[in-house]
CSV table of C-alpha atoms in Angstrom, one decimal:
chain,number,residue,atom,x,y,z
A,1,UNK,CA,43.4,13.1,166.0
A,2,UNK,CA,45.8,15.3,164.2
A,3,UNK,CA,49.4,14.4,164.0
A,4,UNK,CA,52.3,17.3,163.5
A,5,UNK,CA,55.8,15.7,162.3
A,6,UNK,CA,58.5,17.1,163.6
A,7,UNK,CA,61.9,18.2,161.8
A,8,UNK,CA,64.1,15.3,163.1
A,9,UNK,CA,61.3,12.7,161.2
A,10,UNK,CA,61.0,12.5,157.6
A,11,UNK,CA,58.0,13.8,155.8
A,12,UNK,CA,57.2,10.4,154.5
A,13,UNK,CA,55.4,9.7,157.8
A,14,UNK,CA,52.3,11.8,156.2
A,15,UNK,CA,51.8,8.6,153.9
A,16,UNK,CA,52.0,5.9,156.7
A,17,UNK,CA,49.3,8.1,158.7
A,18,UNK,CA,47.1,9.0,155.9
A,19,UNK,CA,46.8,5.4,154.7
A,20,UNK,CA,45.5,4.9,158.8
A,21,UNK,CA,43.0,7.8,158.2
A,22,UNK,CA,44.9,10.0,161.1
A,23,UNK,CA,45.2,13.6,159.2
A,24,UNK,CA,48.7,14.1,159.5
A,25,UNK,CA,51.0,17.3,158.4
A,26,UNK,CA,55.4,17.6,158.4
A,27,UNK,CA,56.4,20.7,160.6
A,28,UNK,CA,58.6,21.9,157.3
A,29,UNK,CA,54.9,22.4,155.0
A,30,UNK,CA,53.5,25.1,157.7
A,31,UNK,CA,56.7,26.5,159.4
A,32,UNK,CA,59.8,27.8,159.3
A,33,UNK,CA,62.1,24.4,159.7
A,34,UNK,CA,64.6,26.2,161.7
A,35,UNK,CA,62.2,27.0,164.2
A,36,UNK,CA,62.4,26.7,167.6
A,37,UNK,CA,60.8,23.7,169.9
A,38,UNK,CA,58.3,26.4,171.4
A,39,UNK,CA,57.4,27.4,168.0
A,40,UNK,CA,56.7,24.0,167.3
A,41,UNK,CA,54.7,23.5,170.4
A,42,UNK,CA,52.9,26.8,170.3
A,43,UNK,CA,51.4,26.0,166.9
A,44,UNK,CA,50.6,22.1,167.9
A,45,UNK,CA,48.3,23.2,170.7
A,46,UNK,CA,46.9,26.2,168.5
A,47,UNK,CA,45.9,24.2,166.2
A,48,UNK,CA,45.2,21.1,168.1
A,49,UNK,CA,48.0,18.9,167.0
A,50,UNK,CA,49.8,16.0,168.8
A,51,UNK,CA,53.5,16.4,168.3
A,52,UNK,CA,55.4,13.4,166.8
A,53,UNK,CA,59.3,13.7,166.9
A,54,UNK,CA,62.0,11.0,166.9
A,55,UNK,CA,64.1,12.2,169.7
A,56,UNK,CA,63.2,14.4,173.3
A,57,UNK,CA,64.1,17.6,172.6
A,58,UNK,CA,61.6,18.7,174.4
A,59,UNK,CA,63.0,16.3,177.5
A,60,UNK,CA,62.2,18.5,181.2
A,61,UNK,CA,60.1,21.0,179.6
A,62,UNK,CA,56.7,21.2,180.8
A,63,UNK,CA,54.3,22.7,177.8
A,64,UNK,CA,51.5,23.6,180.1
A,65,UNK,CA,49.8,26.7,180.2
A,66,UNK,CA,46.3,27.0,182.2
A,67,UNK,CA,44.3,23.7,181.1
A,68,UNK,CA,45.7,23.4,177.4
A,69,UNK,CA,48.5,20.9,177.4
A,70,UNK,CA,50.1,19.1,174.5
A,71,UNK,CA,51.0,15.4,174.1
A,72,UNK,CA,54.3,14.6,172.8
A,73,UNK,CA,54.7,10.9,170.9
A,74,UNK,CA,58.2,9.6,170.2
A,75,UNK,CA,58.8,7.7,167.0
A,76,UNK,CA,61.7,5.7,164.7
A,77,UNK,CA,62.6,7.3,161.4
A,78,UNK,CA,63.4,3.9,160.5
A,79,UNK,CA,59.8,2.4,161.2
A,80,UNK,CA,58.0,4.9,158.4
């Protein structure tokens, strides 16, 4: 499993998932941290990420595109 941190959480969260041997890497170490949420996406399913972010900005999208999806998981900046 690979874990990509989104903006909204702080990089901190590489620590918590490192010391749980899940490879983990913050969105603001391999791109642009004004990015848009399909830039985000596009680069998770490229690279065969799971995206973790705090809140749903992604809410009533659908990232689908033939038979590659990407999961989204939701988490509290306060639990890292």
């Amino acid at each position: 499993m690979k874990i990509l941190i989104d903006m909204n959480l702080s990089p901190e969260w590489t620590a918590a998932f490192t010391a749980a041997n899940i490879e983990s890497v913050h969105w603001s170490t391999v791109g642009d941290p004004r990015a848009e949420d399909i830039e985000i996406i596009k680069y998770a399913r490229s690279n065969g990420y799971i995206v973790f972010t705090h809140e749903s900005p992604y809410e009533g999208r659908k990232f689908t595109r033939s038979s590659s999806e990407i999961m989204l998981i939701y988490g509290n900046d306060t639990e890292s």
